[in-house]
Each structure stands twice: as C-alpha cells, then as structure tokens.
mmCIF file of C-alpha atoms in Angstrom:
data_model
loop_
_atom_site.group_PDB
_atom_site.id
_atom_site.type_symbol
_atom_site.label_atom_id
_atom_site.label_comp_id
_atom_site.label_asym_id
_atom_site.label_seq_id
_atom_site.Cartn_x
_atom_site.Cartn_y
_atom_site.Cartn_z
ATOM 1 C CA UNK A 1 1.129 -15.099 18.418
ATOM 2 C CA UNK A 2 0.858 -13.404 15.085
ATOM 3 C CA UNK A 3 -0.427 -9.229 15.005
ATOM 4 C CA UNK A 4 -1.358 -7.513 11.661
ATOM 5 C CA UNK A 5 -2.374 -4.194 11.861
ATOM 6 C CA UNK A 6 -4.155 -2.252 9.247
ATOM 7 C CA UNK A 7 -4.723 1.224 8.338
ATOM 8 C CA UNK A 8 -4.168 4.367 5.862
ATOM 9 C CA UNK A 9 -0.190 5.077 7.907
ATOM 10 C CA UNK A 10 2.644 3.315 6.418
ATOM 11 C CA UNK A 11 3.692 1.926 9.876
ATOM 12 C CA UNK A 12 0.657 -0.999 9.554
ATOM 13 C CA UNK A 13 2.012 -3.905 7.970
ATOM 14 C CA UNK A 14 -1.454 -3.398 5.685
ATOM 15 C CA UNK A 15 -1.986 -0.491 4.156
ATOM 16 C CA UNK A 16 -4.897 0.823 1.943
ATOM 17 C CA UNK A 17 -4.776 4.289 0.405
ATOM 18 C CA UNK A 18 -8.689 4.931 1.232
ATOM 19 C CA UNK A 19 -10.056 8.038 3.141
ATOM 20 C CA UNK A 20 -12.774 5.866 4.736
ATOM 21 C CA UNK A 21 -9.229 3.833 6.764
ATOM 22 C CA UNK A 22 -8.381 5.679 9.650
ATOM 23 C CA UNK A 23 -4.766 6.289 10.121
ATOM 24 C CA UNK A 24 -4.244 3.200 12.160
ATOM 25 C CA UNK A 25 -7.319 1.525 12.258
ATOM 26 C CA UNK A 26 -7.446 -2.193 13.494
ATOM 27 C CA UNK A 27 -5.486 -5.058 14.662
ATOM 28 C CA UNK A 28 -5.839 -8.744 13.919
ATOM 29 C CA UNK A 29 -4.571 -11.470 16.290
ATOM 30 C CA UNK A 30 -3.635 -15.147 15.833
ATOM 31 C CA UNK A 31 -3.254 -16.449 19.423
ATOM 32 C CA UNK A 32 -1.062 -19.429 20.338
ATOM 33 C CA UNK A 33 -4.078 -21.598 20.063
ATOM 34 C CA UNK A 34 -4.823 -20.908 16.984
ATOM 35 C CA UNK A 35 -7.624 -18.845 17.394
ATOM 36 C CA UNK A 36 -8.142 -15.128 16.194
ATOM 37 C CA UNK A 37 -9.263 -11.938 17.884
ATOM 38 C CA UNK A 38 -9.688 -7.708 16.163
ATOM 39 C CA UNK A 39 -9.484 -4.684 17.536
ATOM 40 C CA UNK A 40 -10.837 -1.358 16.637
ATOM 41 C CA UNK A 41 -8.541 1.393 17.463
ATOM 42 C CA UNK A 42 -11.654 3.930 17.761
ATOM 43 C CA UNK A 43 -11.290 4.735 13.866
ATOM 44 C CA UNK A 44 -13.581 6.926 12.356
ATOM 45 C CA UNK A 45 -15.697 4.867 10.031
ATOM 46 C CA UNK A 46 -15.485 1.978 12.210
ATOM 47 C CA UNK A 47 -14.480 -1.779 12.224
ATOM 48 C CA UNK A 48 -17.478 -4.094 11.019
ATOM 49 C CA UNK A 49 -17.441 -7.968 11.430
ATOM 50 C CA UNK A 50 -20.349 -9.712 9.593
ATOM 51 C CA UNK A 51 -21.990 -6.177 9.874
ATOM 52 C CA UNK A 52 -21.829 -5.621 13.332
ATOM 53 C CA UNK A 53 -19.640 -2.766 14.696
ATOM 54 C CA UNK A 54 -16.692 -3.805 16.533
ATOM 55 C CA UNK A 55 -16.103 -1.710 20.281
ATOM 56 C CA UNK A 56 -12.649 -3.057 21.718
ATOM 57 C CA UNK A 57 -11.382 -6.542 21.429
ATOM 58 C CA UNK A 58 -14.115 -9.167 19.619
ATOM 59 C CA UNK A 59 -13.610 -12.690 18.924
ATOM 60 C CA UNK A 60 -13.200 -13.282 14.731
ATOM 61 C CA UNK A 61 -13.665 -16.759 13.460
ATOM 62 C CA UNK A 62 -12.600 -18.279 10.006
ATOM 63 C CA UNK A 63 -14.829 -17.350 7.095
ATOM 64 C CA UNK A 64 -16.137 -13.835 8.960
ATOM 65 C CA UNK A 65 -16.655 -10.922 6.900
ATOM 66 C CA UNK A 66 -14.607 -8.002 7.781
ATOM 67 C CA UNK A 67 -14.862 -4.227 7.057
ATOM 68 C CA UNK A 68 -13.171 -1.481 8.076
ATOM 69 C CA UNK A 69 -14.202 1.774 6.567
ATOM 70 C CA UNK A 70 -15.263 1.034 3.100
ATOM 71 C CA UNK A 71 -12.891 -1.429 2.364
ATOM 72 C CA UNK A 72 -13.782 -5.783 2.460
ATOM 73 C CA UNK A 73 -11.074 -6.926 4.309
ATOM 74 C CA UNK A 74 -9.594 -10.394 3.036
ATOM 75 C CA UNK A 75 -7.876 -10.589 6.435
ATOM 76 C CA UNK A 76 -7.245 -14.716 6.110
ATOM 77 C CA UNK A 77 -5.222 -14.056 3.122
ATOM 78 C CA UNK A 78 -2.530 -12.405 5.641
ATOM 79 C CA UNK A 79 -2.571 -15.109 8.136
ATOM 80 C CA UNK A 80 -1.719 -18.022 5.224
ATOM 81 C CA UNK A 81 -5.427 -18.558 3.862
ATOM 82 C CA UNK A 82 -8.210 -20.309 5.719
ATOM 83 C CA UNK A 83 -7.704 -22.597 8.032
ATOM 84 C CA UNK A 84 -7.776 -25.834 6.597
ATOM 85 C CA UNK A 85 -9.020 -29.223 8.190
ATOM 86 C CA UNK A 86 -7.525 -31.684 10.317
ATOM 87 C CA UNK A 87 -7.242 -35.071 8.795
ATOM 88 C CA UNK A 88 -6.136 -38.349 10.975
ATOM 89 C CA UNK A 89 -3.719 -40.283 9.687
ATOM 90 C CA UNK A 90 -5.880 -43.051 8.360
ATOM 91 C CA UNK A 91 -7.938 -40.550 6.563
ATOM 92 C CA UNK A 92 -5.083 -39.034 5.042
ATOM 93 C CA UNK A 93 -3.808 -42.873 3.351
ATOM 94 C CA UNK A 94 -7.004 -43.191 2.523
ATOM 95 C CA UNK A 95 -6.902 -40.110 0.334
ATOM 96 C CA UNK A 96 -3.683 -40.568 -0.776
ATOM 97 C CA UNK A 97 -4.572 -44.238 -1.908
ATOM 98 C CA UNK A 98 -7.739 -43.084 -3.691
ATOM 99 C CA UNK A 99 -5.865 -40.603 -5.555
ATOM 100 C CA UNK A 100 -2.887 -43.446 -6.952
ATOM 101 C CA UNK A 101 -5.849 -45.735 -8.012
ATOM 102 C CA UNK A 102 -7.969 -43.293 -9.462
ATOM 103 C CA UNK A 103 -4.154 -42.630 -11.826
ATOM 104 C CA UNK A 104 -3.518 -45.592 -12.365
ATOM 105 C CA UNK A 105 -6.951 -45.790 -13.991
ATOM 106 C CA UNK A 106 -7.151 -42.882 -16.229
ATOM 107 C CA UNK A 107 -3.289 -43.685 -17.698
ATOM 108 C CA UNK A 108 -4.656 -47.112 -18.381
ATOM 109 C CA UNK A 109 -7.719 -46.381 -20.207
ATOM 110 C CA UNK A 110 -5.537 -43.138 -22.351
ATOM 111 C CA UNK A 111 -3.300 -45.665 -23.311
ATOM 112 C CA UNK A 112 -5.932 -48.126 -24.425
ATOM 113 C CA UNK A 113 -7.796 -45.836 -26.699
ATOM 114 C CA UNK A 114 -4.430 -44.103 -27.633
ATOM 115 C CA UNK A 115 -3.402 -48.316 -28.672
ATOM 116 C CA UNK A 116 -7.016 -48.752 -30.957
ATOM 117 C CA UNK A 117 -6.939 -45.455 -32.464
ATOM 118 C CA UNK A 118 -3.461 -45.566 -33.835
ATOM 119 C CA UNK A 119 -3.031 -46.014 -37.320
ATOM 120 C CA UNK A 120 0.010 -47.949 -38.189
ATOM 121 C CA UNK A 121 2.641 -45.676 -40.049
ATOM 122 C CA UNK A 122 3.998 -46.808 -43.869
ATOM 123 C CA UNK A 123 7.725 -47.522 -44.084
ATOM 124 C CA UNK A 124 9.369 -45.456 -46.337
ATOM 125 C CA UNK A 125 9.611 -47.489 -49.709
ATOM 126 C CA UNK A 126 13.491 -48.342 -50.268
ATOM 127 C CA UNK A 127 15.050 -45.782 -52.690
ATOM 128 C CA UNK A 128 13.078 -41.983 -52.581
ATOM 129 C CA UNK A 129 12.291 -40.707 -55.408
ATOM 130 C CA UNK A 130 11.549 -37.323 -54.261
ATOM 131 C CA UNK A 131 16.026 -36.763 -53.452
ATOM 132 C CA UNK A 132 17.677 -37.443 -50.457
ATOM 133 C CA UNK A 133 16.738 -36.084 -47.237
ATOM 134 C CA UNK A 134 17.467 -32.803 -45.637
ATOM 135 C CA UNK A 135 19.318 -32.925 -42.425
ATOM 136 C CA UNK A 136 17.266 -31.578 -39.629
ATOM 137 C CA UNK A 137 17.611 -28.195 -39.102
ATOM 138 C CA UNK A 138 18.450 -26.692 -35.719
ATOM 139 C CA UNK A 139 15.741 -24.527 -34.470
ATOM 140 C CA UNK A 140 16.220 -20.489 -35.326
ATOM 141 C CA UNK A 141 17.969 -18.894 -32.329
ATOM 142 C CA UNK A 142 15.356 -17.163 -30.035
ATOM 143 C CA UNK A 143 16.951 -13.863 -28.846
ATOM 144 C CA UNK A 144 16.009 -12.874 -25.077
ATOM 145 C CA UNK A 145 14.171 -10.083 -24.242
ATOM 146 C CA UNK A 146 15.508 -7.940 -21.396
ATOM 147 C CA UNK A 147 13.722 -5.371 -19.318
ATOM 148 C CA UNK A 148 14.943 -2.065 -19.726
ATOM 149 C CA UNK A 149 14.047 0.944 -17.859
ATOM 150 C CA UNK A 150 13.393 3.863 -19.746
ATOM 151 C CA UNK A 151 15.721 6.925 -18.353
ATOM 152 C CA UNK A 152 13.185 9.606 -19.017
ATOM 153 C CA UNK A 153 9.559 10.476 -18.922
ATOM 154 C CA UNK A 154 8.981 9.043 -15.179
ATOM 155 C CA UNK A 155 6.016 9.184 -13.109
ATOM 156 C CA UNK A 156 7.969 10.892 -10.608
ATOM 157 C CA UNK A 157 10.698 13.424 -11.390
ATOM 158 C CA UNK A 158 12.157 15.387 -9.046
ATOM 159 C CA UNK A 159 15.351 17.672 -10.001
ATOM 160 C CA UNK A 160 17.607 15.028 -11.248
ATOM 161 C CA UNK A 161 15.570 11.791 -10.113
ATOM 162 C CA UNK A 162 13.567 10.053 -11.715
ATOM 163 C CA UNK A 163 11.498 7.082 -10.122
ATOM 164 C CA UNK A 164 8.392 4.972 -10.603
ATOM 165 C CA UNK A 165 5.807 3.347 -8.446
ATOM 166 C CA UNK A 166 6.362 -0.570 -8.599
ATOM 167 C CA UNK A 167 9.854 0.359 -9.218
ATOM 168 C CA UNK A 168 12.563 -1.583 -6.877
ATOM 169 C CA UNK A 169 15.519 -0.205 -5.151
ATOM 170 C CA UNK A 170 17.882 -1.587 -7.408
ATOM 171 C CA UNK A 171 16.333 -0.167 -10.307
ATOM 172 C CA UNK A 172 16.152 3.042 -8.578
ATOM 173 C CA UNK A 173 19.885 3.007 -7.936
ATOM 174 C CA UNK A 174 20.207 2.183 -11.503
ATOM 175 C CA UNK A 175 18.277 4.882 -12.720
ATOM 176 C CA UNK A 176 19.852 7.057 -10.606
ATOM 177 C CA UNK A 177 23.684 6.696 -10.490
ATOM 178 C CA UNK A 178 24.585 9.780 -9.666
ATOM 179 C CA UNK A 179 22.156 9.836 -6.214
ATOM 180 C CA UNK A 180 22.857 9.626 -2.635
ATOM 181 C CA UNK A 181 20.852 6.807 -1.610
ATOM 182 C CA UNK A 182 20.241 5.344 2.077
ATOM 183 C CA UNK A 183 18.684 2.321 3.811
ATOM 184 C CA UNK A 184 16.960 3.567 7.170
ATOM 185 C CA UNK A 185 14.423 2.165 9.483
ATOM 186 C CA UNK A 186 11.749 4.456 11.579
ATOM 187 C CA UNK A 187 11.103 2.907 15.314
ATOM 188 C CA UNK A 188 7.843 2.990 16.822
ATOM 189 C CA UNK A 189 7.076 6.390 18.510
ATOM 190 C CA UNK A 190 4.694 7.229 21.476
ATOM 191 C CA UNK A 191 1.718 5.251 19.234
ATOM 192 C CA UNK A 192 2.799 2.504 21.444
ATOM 193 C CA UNK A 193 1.621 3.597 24.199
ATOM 194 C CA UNK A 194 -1.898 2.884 22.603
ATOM 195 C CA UNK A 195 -1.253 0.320 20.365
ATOM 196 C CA UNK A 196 1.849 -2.053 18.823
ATOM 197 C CA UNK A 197 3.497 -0.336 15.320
ATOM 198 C CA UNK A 198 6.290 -2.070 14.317
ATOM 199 C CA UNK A 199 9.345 -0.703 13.091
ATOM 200 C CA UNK A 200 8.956 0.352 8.975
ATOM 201 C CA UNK A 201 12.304 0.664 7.132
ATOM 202 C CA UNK A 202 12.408 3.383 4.151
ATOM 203 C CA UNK A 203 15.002 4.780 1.745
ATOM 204 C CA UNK A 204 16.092 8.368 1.505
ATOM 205 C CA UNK A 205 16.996 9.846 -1.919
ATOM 206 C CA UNK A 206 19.307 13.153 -1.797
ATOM 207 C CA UNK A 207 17.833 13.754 1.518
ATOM 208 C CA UNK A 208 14.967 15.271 0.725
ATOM 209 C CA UNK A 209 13.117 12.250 -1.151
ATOM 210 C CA UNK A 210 11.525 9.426 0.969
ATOM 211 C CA UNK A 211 10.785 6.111 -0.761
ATOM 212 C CA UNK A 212 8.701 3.805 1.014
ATOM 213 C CA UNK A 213 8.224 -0.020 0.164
ATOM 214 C CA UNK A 214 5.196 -2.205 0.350
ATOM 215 C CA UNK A 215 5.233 -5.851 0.706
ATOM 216 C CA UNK A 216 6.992 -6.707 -2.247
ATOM 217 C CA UNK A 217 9.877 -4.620 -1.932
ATOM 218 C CA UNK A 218 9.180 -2.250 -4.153
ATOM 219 C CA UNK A 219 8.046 1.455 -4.550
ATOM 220 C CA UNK A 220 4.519 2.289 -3.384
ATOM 221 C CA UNK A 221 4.698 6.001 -2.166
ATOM 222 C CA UNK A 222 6.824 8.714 -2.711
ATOM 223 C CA UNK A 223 7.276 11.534 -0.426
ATOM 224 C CA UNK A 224 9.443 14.503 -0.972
ATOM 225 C CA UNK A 225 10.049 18.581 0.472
ATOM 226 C CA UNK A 226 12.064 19.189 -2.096
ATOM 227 C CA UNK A 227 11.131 22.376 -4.120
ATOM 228 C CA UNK A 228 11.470 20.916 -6.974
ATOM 229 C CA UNK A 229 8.737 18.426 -7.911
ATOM 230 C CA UNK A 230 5.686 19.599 -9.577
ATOM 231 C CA UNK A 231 2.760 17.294 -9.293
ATOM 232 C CA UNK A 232 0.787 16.746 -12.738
ATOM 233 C CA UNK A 233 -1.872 19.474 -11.903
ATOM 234 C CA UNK A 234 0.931 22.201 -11.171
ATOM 235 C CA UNK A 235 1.492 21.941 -7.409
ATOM 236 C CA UNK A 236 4.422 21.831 -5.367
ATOM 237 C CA UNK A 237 6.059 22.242 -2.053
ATOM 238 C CA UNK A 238 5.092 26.147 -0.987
ATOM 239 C CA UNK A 239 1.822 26.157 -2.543
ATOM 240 C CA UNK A 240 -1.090 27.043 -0.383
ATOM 241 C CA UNK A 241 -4.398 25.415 1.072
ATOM 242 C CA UNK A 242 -6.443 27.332 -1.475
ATOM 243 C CA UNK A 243 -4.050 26.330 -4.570
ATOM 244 C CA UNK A 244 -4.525 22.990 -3.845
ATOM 245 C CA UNK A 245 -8.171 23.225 -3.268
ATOM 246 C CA UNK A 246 -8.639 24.957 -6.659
ATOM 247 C CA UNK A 247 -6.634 21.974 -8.863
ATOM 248 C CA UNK A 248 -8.011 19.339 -6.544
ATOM 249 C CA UNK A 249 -11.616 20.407 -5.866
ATOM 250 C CA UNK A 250 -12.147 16.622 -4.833
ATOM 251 C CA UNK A 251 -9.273 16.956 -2.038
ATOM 252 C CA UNK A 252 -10.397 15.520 1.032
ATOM 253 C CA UNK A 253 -9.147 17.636 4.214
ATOM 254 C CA UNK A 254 -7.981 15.468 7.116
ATOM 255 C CA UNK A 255 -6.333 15.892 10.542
ATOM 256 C CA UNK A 256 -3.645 13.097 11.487
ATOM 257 C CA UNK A 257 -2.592 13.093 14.888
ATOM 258 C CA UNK A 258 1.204 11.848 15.722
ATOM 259 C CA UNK A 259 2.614 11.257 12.378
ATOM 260 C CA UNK A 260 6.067 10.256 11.541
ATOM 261 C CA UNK A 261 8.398 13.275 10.030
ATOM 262 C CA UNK A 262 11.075 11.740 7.945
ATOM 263 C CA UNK A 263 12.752 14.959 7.772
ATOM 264 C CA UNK A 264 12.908 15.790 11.634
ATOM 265 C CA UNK A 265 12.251 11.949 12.880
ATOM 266 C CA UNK A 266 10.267 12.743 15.155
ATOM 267 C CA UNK A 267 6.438 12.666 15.553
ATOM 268 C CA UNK A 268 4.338 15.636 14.702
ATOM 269 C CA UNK A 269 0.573 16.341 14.126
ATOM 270 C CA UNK A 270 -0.663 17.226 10.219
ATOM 271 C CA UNK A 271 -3.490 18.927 7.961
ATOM 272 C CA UNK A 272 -3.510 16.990 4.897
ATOM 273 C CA UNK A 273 -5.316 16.932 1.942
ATOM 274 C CA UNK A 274 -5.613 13.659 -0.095
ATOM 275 C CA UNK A 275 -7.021 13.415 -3.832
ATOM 276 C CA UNK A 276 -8.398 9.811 -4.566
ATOM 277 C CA UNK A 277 -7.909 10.819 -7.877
ATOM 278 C CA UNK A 278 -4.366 11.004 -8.236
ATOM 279 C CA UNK A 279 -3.411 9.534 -4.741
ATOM 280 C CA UNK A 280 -1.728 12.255 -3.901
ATOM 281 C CA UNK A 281 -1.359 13.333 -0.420
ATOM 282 C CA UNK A 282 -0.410 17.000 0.625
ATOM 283 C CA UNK A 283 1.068 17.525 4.330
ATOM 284 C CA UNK A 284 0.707 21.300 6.176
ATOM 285 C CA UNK A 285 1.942 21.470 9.239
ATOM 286 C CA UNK A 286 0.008 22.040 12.697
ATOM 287 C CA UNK A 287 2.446 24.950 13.561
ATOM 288 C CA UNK A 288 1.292 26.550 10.774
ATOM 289 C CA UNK A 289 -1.951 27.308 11.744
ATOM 290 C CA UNK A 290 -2.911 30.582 14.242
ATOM 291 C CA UNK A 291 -5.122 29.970 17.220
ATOM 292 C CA UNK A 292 -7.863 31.135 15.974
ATOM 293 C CA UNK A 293 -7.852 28.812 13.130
ATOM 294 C CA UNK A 294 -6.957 25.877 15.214
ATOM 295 C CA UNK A 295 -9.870 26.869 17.474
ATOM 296 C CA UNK A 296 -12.013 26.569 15.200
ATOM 297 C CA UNK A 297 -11.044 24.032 13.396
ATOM 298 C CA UNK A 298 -11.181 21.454 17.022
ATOM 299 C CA UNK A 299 -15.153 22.849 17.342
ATOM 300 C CA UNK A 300 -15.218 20.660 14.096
ATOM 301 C CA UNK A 301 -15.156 17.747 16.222
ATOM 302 C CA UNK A 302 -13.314 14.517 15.283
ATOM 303 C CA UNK A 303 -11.960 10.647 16.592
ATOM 304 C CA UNK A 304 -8.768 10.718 18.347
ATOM 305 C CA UNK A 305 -6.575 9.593 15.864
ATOM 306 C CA UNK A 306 -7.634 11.330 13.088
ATOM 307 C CA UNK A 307 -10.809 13.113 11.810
ATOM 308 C CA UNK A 308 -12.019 14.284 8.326
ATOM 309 C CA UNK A 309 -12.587 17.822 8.218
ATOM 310 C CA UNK A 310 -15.435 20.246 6.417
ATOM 311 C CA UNK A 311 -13.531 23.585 6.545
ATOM 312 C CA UNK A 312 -16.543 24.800 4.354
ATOM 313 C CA UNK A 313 -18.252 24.945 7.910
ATOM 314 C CA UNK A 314 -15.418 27.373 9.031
ATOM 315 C CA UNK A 315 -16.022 30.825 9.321
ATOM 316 C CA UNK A 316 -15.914 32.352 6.288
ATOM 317 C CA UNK A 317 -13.238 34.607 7.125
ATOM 318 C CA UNK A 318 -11.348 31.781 8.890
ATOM 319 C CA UNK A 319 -11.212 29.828 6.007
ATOM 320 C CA UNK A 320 -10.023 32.590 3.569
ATOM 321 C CA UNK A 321 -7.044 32.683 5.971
ATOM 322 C CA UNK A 322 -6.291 29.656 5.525
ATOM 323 C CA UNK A 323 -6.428 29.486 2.230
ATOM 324 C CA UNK A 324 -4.605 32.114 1.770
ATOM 325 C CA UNK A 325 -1.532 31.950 4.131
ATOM 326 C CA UNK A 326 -1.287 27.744 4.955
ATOM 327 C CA UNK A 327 1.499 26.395 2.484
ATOM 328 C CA UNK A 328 2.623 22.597 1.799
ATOM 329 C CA UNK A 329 5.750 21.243 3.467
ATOM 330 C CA UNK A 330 5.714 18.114 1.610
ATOM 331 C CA UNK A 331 4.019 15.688 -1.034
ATOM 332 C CA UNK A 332 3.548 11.937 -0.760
ATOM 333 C CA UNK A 333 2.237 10.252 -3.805
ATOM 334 C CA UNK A 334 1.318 6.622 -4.022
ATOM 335 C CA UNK A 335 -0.026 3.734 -6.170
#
C-alpha cells in the first residue's frame, strides 16, 4: 500500500503553495490490489473528483479528474503514471515481432534509395596540381563550462548567508563556509491522531534559519526568526500585523491549527499572513493575541484545520489592536 498526502504544510509529501490548499488537505491510496481510494481531511475549499465533492473515503479510478481547492491535481503522475494494460504473452511476441519486421523494412528500403541516388565519387587524378595536401587538423579544443555560484546578490540574505531557492545543500555549504549547518528530521506530532504525516527532514542554518527541501533535494522554502532578514518590501521579524498589511495589501490572513515550530519542536497554533505575490508567508503566534481578540476572531467561524480569516469583519477597535500590537516571529519564503 502506497499513501500520498497533499496539502499547503511541508509535512505532505505534495505540497502546493496555494491559499485555496488547506494545510493538510487529502490523501491518496494505492491498495495492495492495485486499486486507489482519496480522502478529504475536511479542508476548506474541498476535495472534488470529476466535480463531485468528496465527504470521507471515495473510490478514485484511473483517468479521474481531481481537484482540491483550486488546484488540478495530476495525482497519477505520483503513483508512476497511468496504469498501463495487461498484455498476454502471445500478444506481447506478437508486438515485439511486428515491430522487428516493420525495421527490417524501413532499413531495407533507406538503403535502396540511399544505393540509386548515389552518385559515384571521381578519383583524384594522379599528381595534384593544386600542392600537396594538408594534414587533417585536430578539432579546436572546446573549453567546459562550469557552473558557478555567484557569492553575492542572493534571493535570500540573511546576516552573513546567502541562499537561493532551487539551490542544493551542497551549494549552500559552499556558499556558506563559514556556517553552522545541520541535517535534522521533524517526527509526526499529534496530527496522527487524525491522519498519517510522515516524518520531513530539514536543515538548520546558524540556528535560526530553516531550509526545507522538496522532492528534488533542493531548496524550496526558507524560514528564518532571525532579526536580520529584510524581505524585498521592507519587513522583518518584529514588524506588526498592520506593517505587513500596509506593504502586502493582497496578504491573505489565515489560522493554522497544530503547526510544527522548528525553533521549539514542538506543535503550536499560528496567524499567518501569506502574499501570493511574493510567496511569502508571515507567522504570529496564538499567544500573542488577548482574549478578546481571540474571541472574536473564533465568531469568524472556520474548518478545523485551518480557516481563512476576514479581520475586516472584526470590530473596528479589535482590529486596530491588532494591528497595532501583533508582531512577526518568523518568515518563510518559498518558490
């Protein structure tokens, strides 16, 4: 049995950087017998299969559209492509006998027409009166380009490190001689209770840089509580709710339930606010908040693993609060 789970949280094995994917969203199964199941984990904008919403466990059969949020899910790609069909073994020689003759064929009739077209070549006459012949020369030497990374001007710079999304580790380490790099894994938290997360493995940088890799090893987000990075538009660990509002108007505010801390390891539950824009991802913490803002900020409603939040339908003097006294604890920003 094969399980892929997909979702906005780096512990899927899938992730998509899209506000309409719930945190952890859905799960597809490959059974023993070689058939397939998904499962909605009650996500906010819902799991669709050939447009029908998905409650639970459904059935999924090759070629079936899937959507989750927003997003077209190519979810045979992560299983090894469709399914293909099952030949017997006299089919298969048949094939495989069609192909050699249909070969054999076409290298007979090239050669033919190759043979009638030719025209035959002149000999050289005996004695050339144009001097004697140059020896051949040796082709010029080709000289191999090599990738270099460039030591400055990175995407990413915090204090003395510098890194890149789409960067690997080793060019990281490269890049950075001089930092304290480590290998560490996260284990799955009490989200299993609910639903299987496997175990993700990150590196830290310095101790207060995360980098987190995506399928093929390298770099796709980067998060950090150090003070000092500066994201392009100004920000930076300390700022408040209403900074970030004003040089990302298009922020979208979000509640996520149980996230991993990578500076506490341990699970905790965040206000966020993500800009598509940039794909940049800014995390205030629940403690933060006074009861009366929390209050009535649950009246807001929401899924249970995560909701997207209108704090323009906060009181007004609630919302001035926050946006005046909430500050960021730490910045992820991704591909």
């Amino acid at each position: 049995m094969k399980v892929i789970t997909f979702g906005r949280s780096h512990r899927n094995q899938v992730v998509f950087n899209d506000p309409s994917v719930s945190r952890v969203h859905c799960q597809i199964i490959q059974h023993d017998n070689g058939s397939y199941s998904i499962a909605d984990f009650k996500s906010l904008n819902g799991t669709f299969v050939n447009g029908r919403l998905v409650f639970g466990e459904s059935p999924l059969s090759p070629g079936d559209s899937v959507r989750i949020g927003n997003v077209r899910l190519n979810w045979q790609s992560y299983f090894g492509g469709a399914p293909s069909a099952k030949f017997s073994s006299a089919a298969i020689i048949a094939i495989v006998l069609g192909v050699v003759v249909t070969l054999i064929v076409v290298v007979l009739v090239v050669g033919l027409g190759h043979n009638k077209n030719q025209v035959p070549q002149q000999q050289a006459p005996i004695g050339n009166s144009q001097g004697p012949v140059s020896p051949a020369q040796p082709p010029a030497a080709t000289t191999q380009q090599t990738e270099t990374i460039p030591q400055n001007n990175h995407q990413i710079k915090i204090g003395d490190v510098g890194l890149d999304i789409g960067m690997s580790m080793d060019d990281v380490r490269r890049t950075n001689p001089k930092a304290t790099i480590s290998n560490k894994r996260q284990t799955p938290g009490i989200d299993d209770i609910c639903y299987t997360i496997p175990s993700v493995s990150y590196h830290t940088i310095n101790n207060d840089i995360v980098a987190l890799l995506g399928d093929n090893n390298r770099v796709r987000s980067v998060l950090t509580w150090s003070p000092l990075f500066n994201t392009t538009r100004g920000c930076h660990v300390g700022s408040t709710w209403g900074d970030i509002q004003k040089k990302y108007p298009k922020a979208i505010a979000l509640l996520e339930y149980n996230l991993f801390n990578y500076k506490s390891l341990d699970y905790d539950d965040y206000y966020c606010l993500w800009d598509e824009q940039t794909k940049t991802l800014f995390y205030f913490h629940r403690s933060q908040f006074t009861e009366k803002q929390l209050s009535a900020i649950d009246d807001l409603g929401g899924s249970d693993f995560e909701m997207v939040l209108d704090l323009n339908a906060l009181p007004s003097d609630v919302y001035k609060s926050i946006c005046s006294n909430v500050k960021v604890i730490q910045i992820e920003v991704s591909k």
